XYZ file of C-alpha atoms in Angstrom:
778
model
C -0.148 0.181 0.068
C 0.864 3.438 -0.795
C 1.151 5.587 1.970
C 0.391 9.229 1.844
C 2.729 12.129 2.144
C 1.576 15.094 4.621
C 0.431 18.095 2.659
C 3.104 20.812 1.051
C 1.090 23.868 1.222
C 0.508 23.694 4.878
C 0.972 26.316 7.980
C 3.267 26.329 10.018
C 3.141 23.399 12.115
C 4.955 20.652 14.300
C 3.062 18.251 15.953
C 0.052 18.981 13.654
C -0.200 17.150 10.096
C 2.379 14.706 11.877
C 1.759 10.821 11.155
C 1.392 10.095 15.013
C 0.549 6.659 16.172
C -3.248 6.300 17.342
C -2.539 7.162 21.291
C -3.537 4.305 22.203
C -2.026 1.919 19.563
C 0.665 0.301 21.877
C -2.217 -0.845 24.049
C -4.332 -2.103 21.392
C -1.867 -5.163 20.436
C -0.567 -5.574 23.915
C -4.126 -5.833 25.006
C -3.834 -3.251 27.886
C -6.462 -0.975 26.454
C -9.222 -0.982 29.414
C -12.647 -1.271 27.844
C -15.871 -1.042 30.071
C -15.416 -4.802 30.599
C -12.104 -4.840 32.081
C -12.824 -2.194 34.333
C -11.767 -3.293 38.014
C -15.669 -4.850 39.024
C -16.975 -3.050 42.516
C -17.396 -5.809 45.041
C -20.925 -7.513 45.012
C -21.594 -6.629 41.347
C -24.721 -8.093 39.640
C -25.004 -9.021 36.094
C -27.911 -8.295 33.790
C -29.381 -10.519 31.355
C -32.740 -9.183 29.274
C -35.343 -11.436 28.357
C -36.679 -10.843 24.548
C -40.239 -11.206 22.722
C -39.989 -15.060 20.074
C -42.370 -13.005 18.209
C -42.394 -10.431 14.992
C -45.472 -8.883 16.692
C -47.921 -10.188 19.606
C -50.312 -8.869 22.042
C -48.495 -8.634 25.728
C -51.096 -10.117 28.363
C -48.913 -10.763 30.901
C -45.573 -12.054 32.181
C -44.563 -14.585 34.678
C -41.092 -14.361 36.128
C -41.784 -17.129 38.680
C -39.408 -19.257 37.078
C -36.909 -16.635 36.620
C -36.466 -15.691 40.050
C -36.239 -19.149 41.599
C -33.446 -19.849 39.397
C -30.157 -20.118 40.541
C -28.114 -16.982 41.379
C -30.966 -14.764 40.610
C -30.774 -11.530 42.738
C -33.693 -9.311 41.020
C -36.017 -8.600 37.903
C -37.411 -5.699 36.603
C -39.431 -5.046 33.622
C -42.136 -2.064 32.183
C -43.484 -2.093 35.819
C -40.471 -1.418 38.084
C -39.994 1.436 35.727
C -40.020 4.922 38.178
C -39.960 7.513 34.988
C -40.563 7.324 31.838
C -40.394 3.593 30.061
C -39.042 5.313 26.190
C -35.492 5.702 25.307
C -36.863 6.959 21.583
C -34.093 9.552 20.994
C -36.665 11.894 18.511
C -40.170 10.195 18.956
C -41.237 9.086 22.079
C -41.839 5.635 20.548
C -38.795 2.919 21.607
C -39.402 1.749 25.080
C -36.752 0.005 27.202
C -39.067 -2.707 28.116
C -42.097 -4.307 25.866
C -45.820 -3.107 27.751
C -48.888 -4.335 26.127
C -47.679 -5.017 22.881
C -44.413 -6.683 21.052
C -43.170 -5.102 17.914
C -39.867 -7.404 16.363
C -38.675 -10.893 17.472
C -35.509 -10.089 19.744
C -36.987 -6.983 21.463
C -36.339 -6.808 25.366
C -39.605 -7.347 27.763
C -37.558 -7.506 31.155
C -34.066 -7.905 32.674
C -32.741 -10.248 35.470
C -29.848 -9.926 37.459
C -28.245 -12.998 38.829
C -24.442 -13.127 40.507
C -22.750 -14.697 37.201
C -23.394 -13.716 34.129
C -24.116 -17.480 32.559
C -26.581 -17.719 35.609
C -28.263 -14.043 34.536
C -28.633 -15.402 30.337
C -30.167 -18.737 31.877
C -32.236 -17.190 34.050
C -33.567 -14.928 31.236
C -34.537 -18.080 29.247
C -37.324 -19.291 31.922
C -39.779 -16.474 31.627
C -43.437 -17.454 30.356
C -45.010 -14.569 28.253
C -48.763 -14.700 27.471
C -48.743 -13.720 23.732
C -50.963 -13.362 21.012
C -49.495 -13.028 18.015
C -50.621 -10.533 15.449
C -50.112 -9.990 11.649
C -46.458 -8.656 11.196
C -45.106 -6.327 8.053
C -41.874 -7.611 7.538
C -40.438 -6.178 4.634
C -40.362 -2.848 2.579
C -42.999 -3.717 0.366
C -45.748 -5.054 2.588
C -45.290 -2.026 4.277
C -45.917 0.121 1.435
C -48.592 -1.610 1.020
C -50.475 -0.908 3.982
C -48.697 2.840 4.194
C -47.319 1.251 7.437
C -44.401 3.943 8.139
C -42.721 5.463 10.808
C -42.332 8.993 9.768
C -45.156 10.831 7.210
C -43.240 10.411 3.829
C -41.143 13.669 2.180
C -40.980 14.767 -1.698
C -38.338 17.574 -2.658
C -38.899 18.808 -6.269
C -37.122 20.906 -8.418
C -37.969 21.942 -11.635
C -40.691 20.295 -13.862
C -39.346 16.753 -13.707
C -42.866 15.233 -15.613
C -42.228 17.456 -18.624
C -38.366 17.297 -18.655
C -39.066 13.259 -18.653
C -41.405 13.613 -21.423
C -39.779 15.547 -23.495
C -36.647 13.628 -23.198
C -35.490 11.846 -26.239
C -34.258 9.182 -24.248
C -35.662 7.354 -20.665
C -35.034 4.399 -19.189
C -37.070 3.165 -15.820
C -36.367 0.261 -13.056
C -35.510 -0.601 -9.633
C -32.419 -1.575 -7.847
C -32.072 -2.677 -4.035
C -29.285 -1.952 -1.215
C -29.595 -4.064 1.701
C -28.739 -3.175 5.509
C -25.776 -4.126 7.509
C -24.976 -4.869 11.065
C -22.296 -2.505 12.809
C -20.358 -5.822 14.161
C -18.220 -3.515 16.490
C -15.748 -5.697 18.649
C -17.070 -4.693 21.333
C -20.701 -5.368 22.112
C -23.264 -3.473 24.003
C -21.973 -2.831 27.576
C -22.969 -0.981 30.365
C -21.861 -1.036 34.562
C -24.164 1.121 36.763
C -22.403 1.722 40.150
C -25.181 3.349 42.750
C -23.633 6.874 44.270
C -24.189 9.417 46.870
C -27.777 10.736 47.338
C -29.609 8.327 45.106
C -27.020 8.940 42.324
C -25.804 6.671 39.410
C -22.198 6.582 37.472
C -22.570 4.746 34.515
C -19.796 3.207 32.427
C -20.570 2.292 29.349
C -19.542 1.956 25.262
C -21.054 4.969 24.002
C -20.491 7.366 20.670
C -23.317 9.534 22.609
C -22.764 9.923 26.906
C -24.683 12.859 27.086
C -28.175 11.002 26.286
C -27.386 8.252 27.836
C -27.377 10.170 30.796
C -30.453 12.102 29.976
C -32.425 8.516 28.975
C -31.280 6.698 32.789
C -32.261 10.085 34.488
C -35.879 10.082 32.620
C -36.044 6.518 33.101
C -35.538 6.864 37.165
C -37.155 9.716 37.561
C -33.557 11.778 38.255
C -32.020 15.034 37.729
C -29.827 14.973 34.997
C -26.838 16.188 37.536
C -27.704 13.095 39.566
C -26.107 10.348 36.444
C -22.459 10.951 35.310
C -22.186 9.166 32.450
C -17.956 7.868 31.641
C -16.533 5.926 28.299
C -12.929 5.842 27.945
C -12.965 4.415 24.756
C -15.150 1.678 22.343
C -14.130 -1.276 20.656
C -16.031 0.321 17.753
C -18.721 1.979 17.125
C -19.757 2.944 13.531
C -23.113 4.419 14.440
C -24.383 1.292 16.514
C -23.662 2.968 20.273
C -25.073 6.428 18.755
C -28.444 5.180 20.181
C -28.583 1.914 21.201
C -26.834 1.652 24.177
C -29.683 3.959 26.301
C -32.181 0.829 26.712
C -29.346 -1.347 28.276
C -27.713 1.517 30.135
C -31.374 1.807 31.501
C -31.708 -1.396 32.225
C -28.083 -1.861 34.686
C -29.493 1.181 36.076
C -32.831 -0.049 37.020
C -30.791 -2.929 38.586
C -28.822 -0.971 40.365
C -31.719 1.698 41.548
C -33.765 -1.719 42.701
C -30.933 -3.491 44.167
C -28.490 -1.097 46.030
C -25.595 -3.173 43.603
C -23.665 -1.992 40.865
C -25.177 -3.941 37.839
C -23.344 -4.711 34.508
C -24.707 -5.675 31.343
C -22.789 -7.120 28.626
C -24.858 -8.898 25.569
C -23.412 -11.631 23.755
C -22.865 -11.389 19.857
C -25.850 -13.628 19.252
C -28.623 -11.556 21.429
C -26.645 -7.987 19.789
C -27.377 -8.770 16.506
C -30.842 -9.897 17.030
C -31.960 -7.003 19.844
C -29.843 -3.752 17.580
C -30.427 -1.719 14.910
C -28.253 -2.317 11.418
C -27.875 -0.069 9.042
C -30.959 0.416 6.994
C -31.847 -1.333 3.855
C -33.337 0.405 0.903
C -35.639 -0.034 -2.230
C -35.560 2.349 -5.213
C -37.848 2.945 -8.687
C -36.254 5.600 -10.830
C -37.625 7.103 -13.997
C -34.990 9.108 -16.204
C -34.444 11.330 -18.851
C -31.358 11.716 -20.689
C -29.739 13.137 -24.115
C -27.657 11.434 -26.805
C -24.807 12.824 -24.204
C -26.022 10.434 -21.526
C -27.074 13.869 -19.667
C -29.546 13.690 -17.228
C -32.739 15.692 -17.777
C -34.853 15.016 -15.619
C -35.525 12.546 -13.191
C -38.834 10.862 -10.575
C -36.308 8.722 -8.057
C -38.091 7.104 -5.277
C -36.299 5.874 -1.604
C -38.144 3.754 0.707
C -36.082 2.464 3.363
C -36.694 -0.447 5.972
C -36.664 1.742 8.990
C -37.876 -0.932 11.651
C -41.020 -0.494 14.610
C -39.667 2.740 15.922
C -38.549 6.177 14.213
C -35.098 6.131 16.026
C -33.070 8.382 14.055
C -34.625 7.000 10.962
C -35.823 11.018 10.283
C -32.337 12.274 9.941
C -31.080 8.853 7.997
C -33.580 9.383 5.425
C -33.181 13.173 5.497
C -29.375 12.331 4.449
C -30.375 9.733 1.724
C -32.281 12.534 -0.124
C -29.556 15.187 0.356
C -27.008 12.679 -1.068
C -29.117 11.144 -4.283
C -27.441 13.442 -6.033
C -23.836 12.604 -5.271
C -21.608 14.861 -7.615
C -23.957 15.184 -10.438
C -26.271 18.244 -11.478
C -29.767 16.819 -11.764
C -31.869 19.837 -13.560
C -35.432 18.522 -13.121
C -35.855 16.170 -10.240
C -38.409 15.057 -7.332
C -37.590 12.315 -4.868
C -39.890 10.648 -2.896
C -38.538 9.467 0.438
C -40.997 6.762 2.648
C -39.826 5.912 6.230
C -41.564 1.848 6.231
C -42.505 1.077 9.916
C -41.699 -2.777 9.989
C -42.211 -5.426 12.843
C -38.519 -5.642 13.063
C -35.759 -3.893 14.812
C -35.272 -0.284 14.539
C -32.841 0.633 12.017
C -30.382 3.113 13.236
C -27.292 5.093 12.680
C -24.501 3.474 10.589
C -21.267 5.123 9.396
C -22.490 7.225 6.078
C -25.999 7.696 8.011
C -28.005 7.396 4.823
C -25.689 8.721 2.422
C -24.234 5.454 1.339
C -27.865 4.862 0.175
C -28.386 8.396 -1.204
C -25.837 7.669 -3.457
C -26.653 4.124 -4.410
C -29.414 4.908 -6.922
C -27.537 7.363 -8.625
C -24.661 5.670 -9.554
C -26.818 2.888 -10.763
C -28.975 5.105 -12.829
C -25.453 6.359 -14.136
C -24.286 2.838 -14.946
C -27.602 2.544 -16.983
C -27.416 5.331 -18.687
C -24.282 4.163 -19.491
C -24.781 0.823 -20.872
C -28.079 2.183 -23.355
C -26.005 4.451 -25.008
C -22.668 1.849 -25.462
C -20.732 4.502 -23.824
C -18.080 4.190 -20.547
C -19.702 4.691 -17.198
C -17.037 7.553 -16.524
C -17.997 9.665 -19.563
C -21.423 9.559 -18.642
C -20.360 10.760 -14.782
C -18.453 13.421 -15.968
C -20.935 14.925 -18.406
C -23.155 15.161 -15.511
C -20.999 16.571 -13.171
C -21.903 19.254 -10.933
C -20.271 22.754 -12.369
C -18.491 25.507 -10.182
C -19.991 28.790 -11.474
C -23.390 27.448 -12.997
C -25.292 23.992 -12.736
C -23.804 23.822 -9.014
C -27.194 24.145 -6.789
C -28.336 21.017 -5.564
C -31.979 19.710 -5.416
C -31.704 21.295 -1.935
C -31.301 24.835 -2.693
C -27.143 24.424 -1.301
C -24.828 25.931 -3.641
C -21.780 23.738 -3.953
C -18.690 26.217 -3.233
C -16.310 23.302 -3.196
C -16.159 21.805 -6.182
C -13.275 19.814 -6.792
C -15.066 16.318 -8.172
C -13.470 16.915 -11.483
C -10.201 17.660 -11.003
C -10.299 14.877 -8.434
C -11.537 12.607 -11.398
C -8.854 13.372 -14.168
C -6.359 12.888 -11.502
C -7.046 9.556 -10.680
C -7.918 8.646 -14.097
C -4.201 9.482 -15.149
C -2.555 7.820 -12.353
C -4.492 4.448 -12.075
C -4.341 4.778 -16.241
C -8.060 3.920 -16.218
C -8.581 3.908 -19.835
C -5.733 1.441 -20.700
C -6.925 -0.655 -17.853
C -10.297 -0.728 -19.484
C -9.061 -1.887 -22.944
C -6.641 -4.210 -21.519
C -9.461 -5.748 -19.649
C -11.780 -5.902 -22.244
C -8.877 -8.188 -24.320
C -9.249 -10.167 -20.989
C -13.086 -10.665 -21.730
C -13.215 -11.457 -25.270
C -10.324 -14.102 -24.593
C -11.690 -15.567 -20.988
C -15.162 -17.062 -20.942
C -14.700 -18.223 -17.664
C -13.556 -15.298 -15.816
C -14.720 -12.159 -16.195
C -13.068 -8.832 -15.372
C -14.496 -5.483 -14.560
C -13.040 -2.235 -14.044
C -15.158 0.945 -12.412
C -14.351 5.094 -11.221
C -16.875 6.426 -9.234
C -16.996 9.624 -7.265
C -18.094 10.454 -3.720
C -19.677 14.150 -2.721
C -20.723 13.886 1.179
C -21.686 16.766 3.328
C -20.250 17.693 6.587
C -22.411 18.378 9.727
C -24.821 17.389 11.489
C -28.520 17.426 9.523
C -30.069 18.076 13.228
C -28.613 21.591 13.845
C -28.405 22.055 17.513
C -25.825 19.018 17.137
C -23.536 20.965 15.500
C -21.365 22.464 18.331
C -18.891 21.066 21.274
C -16.993 22.118 24.786
C -13.417 21.543 25.614
C -11.845 21.828 29.185
C -8.489 22.088 29.631
C -6.200 21.849 32.857
C -2.528 23.210 32.968
C -0.377 21.693 35.731
C 2.319 23.956 37.507
C 4.841 20.621 36.240
C 3.837 21.907 32.476
C 1.629 19.395 31.444
C -1.606 19.318 30.555
C -5.095 17.206 30.862
C -7.762 17.579 27.929
C -11.520 16.715 28.334
C -13.624 17.360 25.748
C -16.960 15.887 24.561
C -16.075 13.473 21.450
C -15.771 9.733 22.660
C -12.754 7.598 20.997
C -13.724 4.408 19.084
C -10.337 3.778 17.451
C -10.574 6.358 15.204
C -7.968 8.551 16.518
C -10.175 11.576 17.924
C -8.215 11.792 21.251
C -4.580 11.771 19.080
C -6.405 14.569 16.662
C -7.237 16.733 19.255
C -4.254 16.134 21.671
C -2.032 16.812 18.775
C -3.972 20.527 18.221
C -3.350 21.221 21.696
C -0.011 20.843 21.773
C 0.414 22.644 18.777
C -1.028 25.579 19.915
C 0.819 25.560 22.931
C 4.440 24.659 21.444
C 4.826 21.467 23.424
C 5.329 18.108 23.236
C 2.444 15.642 22.567
C 3.659 13.982 24.840
C 2.966 16.914 27.661
C -0.423 16.435 26.658
C -3.294 13.396 28.208
C -6.638 12.959 27.328
C -9.088 12.068 29.912
C -12.182 9.705 29.587
C -15.651 11.278 27.843
C -17.484 12.301 30.537
C -20.869 14.080 31.473
C -19.378 15.623 34.998
C -16.876 17.455 32.748
C -17.940 18.487 29.656
C -22.301 18.666 29.399
C -24.803 18.850 26.971
C -21.792 16.868 24.308
C -22.960 16.523 21.129
C -22.457 12.280 19.676
C -19.387 11.699 17.937
C -20.885 10.749 14.712
C -21.663 12.910 11.235
C -17.984 12.656 10.856
C -17.525 16.107 12.749
C -15.360 14.795 15.694
C -12.179 16.682 15.149
C -14.035 19.911 13.537
C -16.201 20.241 16.226
C -13.796 19.245 19.355
C -10.358 19.955 17.882
C -11.646 23.513 17.695
C -13.270 23.637 20.689
C -9.888 22.589 22.273
C -8.109 25.169 20.437
C -10.232 27.899 21.735
C -9.258 26.310 25.154
C -5.556 26.018 24.568
C -5.771 29.487 22.974
C -7.378 31.216 25.574
C -4.654 29.287 28.141
C -1.761 31.010 25.907
C -3.287 34.620 25.856
C -2.761 34.151 29.528
C 0.440 32.495 29.938
C 2.173 34.931 26.690
C 0.656 38.149 29.056
C 2.322 36.920 32.212
C 5.473 35.812 30.034
C 5.936 39.448 28.707
C 5.835 40.892 32.119
C 8.839 38.824 32.702
C 10.509 39.593 29.432
C 9.417 43.283 28.939
C 7.692 42.579 25.558
C 4.473 42.929 24.077
C 2.438 39.841 24.309
C 2.164 39.668 20.778
C 6.177 39.038 20.864
C 6.099 36.154 22.970
C 6.483 32.452 21.413
C 5.636 29.141 21.889
C 7.459 26.252 20.632
C 9.429 22.965 21.180
C 8.284 23.436 24.705
C 10.472 26.736 25.335
C 8.796 30.467 25.139
C 10.810 32.841 24.551
C 10.746 36.537 24.279
C 12.282 39.610 23.628
C 15.901 37.522 23.688
C 14.808 35.958 26.930
C 13.409 31.749 27.159
C 11.882 29.626 29.829
C 10.344 26.129 29.433
C 6.803 25.641 29.454
C 6.997 23.989 32.642
C 8.741 26.918 33.966
C 6.483 29.443 32.843
C 3.898 27.117 34.062
C 4.793 26.811 37.342
C 5.781 30.526 37.730
C 2.156 31.506 36.670
C 0.811 28.970 39.193
C 3.162 30.737 41.697
C 1.840 34.258 40.459
C -1.712 33.060 40.678
C -2.693 32.907 36.909
C -5.564 30.710 36.182
C -4.302 27.929 34.533
C -7.615 25.849 33.452
C -9.883 26.860 30.723
C -12.681 26.309 28.789
C -13.721 26.455 24.981
C -16.256 26.288 22.982
C -17.297 25.748 19.075
C -20.471 26.179 17.178
C -20.365 25.193 13.129
C -20.969 28.273 11.213
C -23.508 28.945 8.487
C -25.520 26.126 8.245
C -29.460 26.259 8.313
C -31.909 24.505 6.414
C -35.850 24.017 6.840
C -36.618 20.423 7.990
C -40.208 20.840 6.543
C -39.188 21.405 2.942
C -35.622 20.258 3.472
C -34.396 22.831 1.965
C -31.399 25.440 3.138
C -27.764 24.596 4.108
C -27.350 21.455 6.048
C -23.834 21.362 5.311
C -20.553 23.506 6.326
C -18.569 21.773 3.607
C -18.460 18.743 1.090
C -15.623 15.937 1.437
C -14.850 14.105 -1.707
C -12.937 11.521 -3.514
C -12.785 8.737 -6.191
C -11.991 5.448 -6.266
C -11.185 3.172 -9.410
C -11.633 -0.563 -8.546
C -11.000 -3.760 -10.516
C -12.240 -7.499 -9.803
C -12.419 -10.960 -11.259
C -15.836 -12.903 -11.766
C -15.759 -16.464 -12.015
C -18.908 -16.964 -14.169
C -19.499 -20.479 -13.192
C -19.737 -20.397 -9.290
C -20.468 -16.234 -9.034
C -17.459 -16.524 -6.569
C -15.194 -12.993 -6.887
C -12.409 -11.154 -6.067
C -11.109 -7.494 -5.174
C -8.412 -7.442 -7.425
C -6.911 -3.819 -7.130
C -8.304 -0.157 -5.848
C -6.984 3.101 -6.475
C -8.152 5.904 -4.334
C -7.507 10.012 -4.504
C -9.307 11.021 -1.148
C -9.932 15.057 -0.326
C -8.684 15.406 3.541
C -7.660 19.172 3.082
C -4.830 19.610 5.660
C -4.492 16.477 6.903
C -4.195 16.770 11.039
C -2.606 13.025 10.635
C -2.070 11.433 7.550
C -1.281 8.078 9.109
C -4.462 8.043 11.006
C -6.459 9.704 8.160
C -4.989 6.553 5.841
C -6.071 4.252 7.962
C -9.722 5.664 8.199
C -9.838 5.604 4.456
C -8.676 1.928 4.023
C -11.055 0.868 6.937
C -13.798 2.767 5.303
C -13.656 1.443 1.826
C -13.343 -2.296 2.920
C -16.522 -1.894 5.309
C -18.167 0.042 2.223
C -17.305 -3.652 0.536
C -18.363 -5.416 2.890
C -21.838 -3.839 2.740
C -22.342 -3.794 -1.085
C -20.326 -7.350 -1.653
C -20.525 -9.679 1.267
C -22.360 -8.921 4.705
C -26.266 -10.425 4.225
C -28.961 -9.992 7.001
C -31.703 -12.505 6.510
C -35.344 -12.666 8.420
C -37.413 -15.632 8.368
C -40.774 -15.367 7.479
C -41.130 -15.163 11.092
C -39.067 -11.848 11.488
C -36.471 -14.180 12.851
C -32.900 -12.780 12.176
C -31.225 -15.779 11.160
C -27.874 -14.118 10.279
C -27.007 -13.237 13.855
C -23.468 -14.903 14.433
C -20.001 -14.664 12.761
C -21.047 -18.492 11.578
C -23.637 -16.908 9.500
C -22.641 -13.359 9.491
C -19.489 -12.694 7.092
C -17.737 -9.442 7.570
C -14.554 -8.662 5.235
C -11.458 -10.334 6.694
C -8.177 -9.828 5.449
C -8.445 -12.032 2.649
C -10.490 -9.563 1.071
C -8.126 -6.661 0.936
C -6.970 -6.209 -2.426
C -3.332 -7.281 -2.881
C -3.054 -3.728 -4.859
C -4.241 -0.856 -2.535
C -2.794 2.708 -3.441
C -4.373 5.265 -1.077
C -3.177 9.087 -1.877
C -4.239 12.320 -0.847
C -5.742 15.409 -2.874
C -3.653 18.272 -1.930
C -6.089 21.543 -1.496
C -6.715 23.221 2.110
C -10.331 22.866 2.607
C -11.986 26.192 1.516
C -14.019 26.570 4.657
C -12.439 27.862 7.800
C -12.463 24.444 9.870
C -9.601 23.254 12.356
C -6.262 23.594 10.536
C -8.242 23.460 6.821
C -8.901 19.813 7.647
C -11.612 18.373 6.264
C -13.564 15.419 8.188
C -12.260 11.936 7.185
C -14.300 9.274 8.898
C -17.607 8.999 6.947
C -17.071 9.775 3.237
C -13.976 6.419 2.027
C -17.129 4.321 2.941
C -19.109 5.494 -0.068
C -15.828 4.789 -2.575
C -16.550 1.044 -2.149
C -19.466 1.777 -4.904
C -16.569 2.015 -7.426
C -16.273 -1.975 -6.628
C -19.942 -2.310 -6.600
C -19.649 -1.015 -10.408
C -16.475 -2.969 -10.962
C -18.980 -6.088 -10.465
C -21.719 -4.659 -12.488
C -19.251 -4.476 -15.125
C -17.479 -7.425 -15.053
C -20.807 -9.528 -15.574
C -21.761 -7.433 -18.167
C -18.896 -8.477 -20.179
C -21.185 -12.015 -20.339
C -22.649 -10.276 -22.502
C -20.036 -8.164 -24.292
C -21.236 -5.241 -22.359
C -24.456 -4.969 -24.461
C -26.765 -5.659 -21.804
C -27.225 -3.901 -18.547
C -27.231 -6.652 -15.319
C -29.801 -7.004 -12.946
C -27.726 -6.945 -9.135
C -28.849 -5.886 -5.935
C -26.973 -4.958 -2.825
C -25.306 -7.075 -1.124
C -24.062 -8.748 -4.513
C -23.235 -12.240 -2.811
C -21.896 -15.267 -5.502
C -25.571 -16.253 -5.384
C -27.089 -12.377 -6.614
C -23.828 -12.840 -8.878
C -24.254 -16.003 -10.317
C -28.485 -15.591 -10.782
C -27.342 -12.321 -12.339
C -25.148 -13.672 -14.882
C -28.092 -16.617 -15.723
C -30.518 -13.807 -16.104
C -28.180 -11.672 -18.265
C -26.987 -14.928 -20.650
C -31.131 -15.282 -20.976
C -31.564 -11.492 -22.021
C -28.686 -11.738 -24.603
C -30.372 -14.581 -26.281
C -33.369 -12.852 -26.848
C -31.910 -9.834 -27.389
C -29.790 -10.942 -30.264
C-alpha cells in the first residue's frame, strides 16, 4: 500500500500534520487497553441479562417471572412496571420502550431484565420466563409496508423544476428498480454498561457509547432523576460505526434500573447473538427510478423513489432518510428532479445510524442510474459521470437549494484517471474478457461528494475543558468519544501545537458528562471538526494568559511571546514551558480554561428539506478492479486506487487508516454482508457463522491511497476535512466493477440486474439472467 505524504501547502506546524500513531495503538496490540468490561468490578456486582420477545408482533397479556426468580443465583428482575420514570429511549420520537408493555413489535425486543451473581446464570434465567403472547400479523418487508402505508414518519417529497415535463421531452428514457441491503455494525466490543450507585441516589454509568450525554438523559428520565444525578463515562469503545449512538441507551437504562432497585452495581453485556438480534442496523433501501437523458448521457429529468426499512420505531430514521435525500445527487447536477422518501415501519428491530448515515444509500441509486444510461448508450460509464458533474460557477445548486462552492470532483476524477491508468486498463480488461469465457474482469471509477455537519443543526457544537498543571503537563477533556478512529490523538495534537509543547505533555481523559455537559454524539464525521476547534479555543485562552504573564517577565509585548518546542521566548529571553507554568501558578494566573465551538453558516428548513445543511463537502474517487468466476459467482477484489480529499490532514497516518478501513467496510456492505430474516421475522444471520464481514483475505493485493492535496476552503481546524465516513462510499466503485465484469458476459451490451449485497448467489443469478436476455436480445 502506498502511504500518502503530508500536504506540502500547510501552515507552519510541528505536531499537527505529523503521522503520529494512535495514542492507544500500543495498548491495543498488547491487550492493555481498558474497555468497559475490563474495568475493576465493584464488590457485590450483579450481572444482567435481558429476556426478549420470541415473536415479531403480538399482544403481550402477561409476563410470568416466577421461574426466573427461582433460578440459581438470581437476585432481582425488572420490567416495564418497575420503571419509576419514563419507559422510553426514543431519541426524537417517543416510541421506543425500554421494556415492551402491552405489545411486542419485533422478535428480540427486550421485555424484562434479570440480575444474578454470575453472567451465565443471568442468561440462563432470562430464558425461563413465560410470556403470555397472542401473535398478531407482522409487516416484515419494505413492499409490505408500502402496501399497508405503514410508516414511522410521514413521507417526504423534494422537487426542483418540472421533472414530468423534462421526462416527457427527453430523447431517451429508462425506468427501473434496484435494492440495497442493510448491514450489522459488528463492532468487536458489544453493547455494555455498568451502573454503580452513588451518594444521594445518584448513579455513575461506565459504558461503550458514542453519545454519553444522551445516555445520561435517558437514564435520568427512566429513573425519574435529574441530569446532575447521573454521570456517564466512556474512555474508549471497541468500535461503534453508529451502532452506539442511540442503541446503548436501552441497555444502560436496564443496568441502572437494577442498580437502583438493589443498591448494588450492575453490569449488562450482550453476547454476540443477542446483540445482533436486538440492536438496529444500517437501513435497507428499495429504489424506483424514471430517468430522461440526451445522447451524451446528460440527465434531463429524474423521478426517484427511496423507501427504507426503518423497523418498529423512528429512532434516527428521520435524519438518516433526510441525508439519503441530500445525497442522491452525489456529484451530479440534476436540473429537473423529484425525490420521494418513504420511511417504512416494519416489525423488525429499529434500524439506526451507521457510518455514512444514509449518505451511502442516497448515492447508491444515482450511481446505478448513471451505469444504466452508459449501457443504454454504449458509452464508458466514466464519460457519463463526467458529463453530469456539477459545475463550479453554474449548474452548481443541489436539489435542496445549497450552492456547491467547493467542487473539486472534476479535478479529483481527472487526476485519478491518469494515475490509475483507468482508460488503458479498461481496454486491457476488454481484451481479457474476449479471450476468457469463464473468469470475467471489470473496472469502474466512481466519485463521492459527502456533506459534513449534523443534519440536526443543534448538534453542531462542542465544548472542551483544559487544565495546565504546575509541572507543565496538560489534561484535556472534550465532548467527543474515542472508538478507534483516532479522535483523542488528533485533538491532543491540536492542543500541543497551540501551546508549543511536545505531544507527550498532553493527556486526554475519558469522555465524562461531569466534565463537558450537553455534548453532541461523536458521529457525522464531525468529531475532529467540532472538538478540535473547541480544544483550540481552550488552548488559545491559556496561551493568551501565559503570554501576558511571560511578557511581564520578558519586558516585551504579549504578541512578541512565542511558544515552540517546549520553550517560551520573547525579547531574547527564554523559559521552558514547565518553568513558565510553575511561575504562573505562583503568580496566581488561572491555569484552567474552557473552549466552545459552533459550526457557522449552516441552516435549513426541515419541513421542506431546503437550505444549507452542510458546512462543506468532502470529495474523493476510487478505481476498483474485480474478477468474477461466471460458473460459481465467486468474486475477488483485485486492485483499488483511491484519491481522497482530506484538506490539510491533521494526522496522515490516522487518515490513511480511516480511508482504508472505510472502503473495506463499504465493500462488506455492498458485496459480502447479508442480513436475512425468515418469514416469522426472526433474524437468522446473527453470528459470525452466518454473517460474513470482510477479513484480511478480502483486502485487494494492490491497495493504493493518496491524498488530494488542497486545503479546506472553509475555516475548519487547520483547514482539514472530515475523513470518517466519506471513504465508505468509495466502495461503490467496486460494486460497479462487479456489474462491469458481469456485463462482460454479454460483451457489455446489456446491463446486469444486481442488487446489493452482491453475494455469490446474486452474482450467479445475474449472470444466468443476463445470458437468457442476451439470447433474446440477440
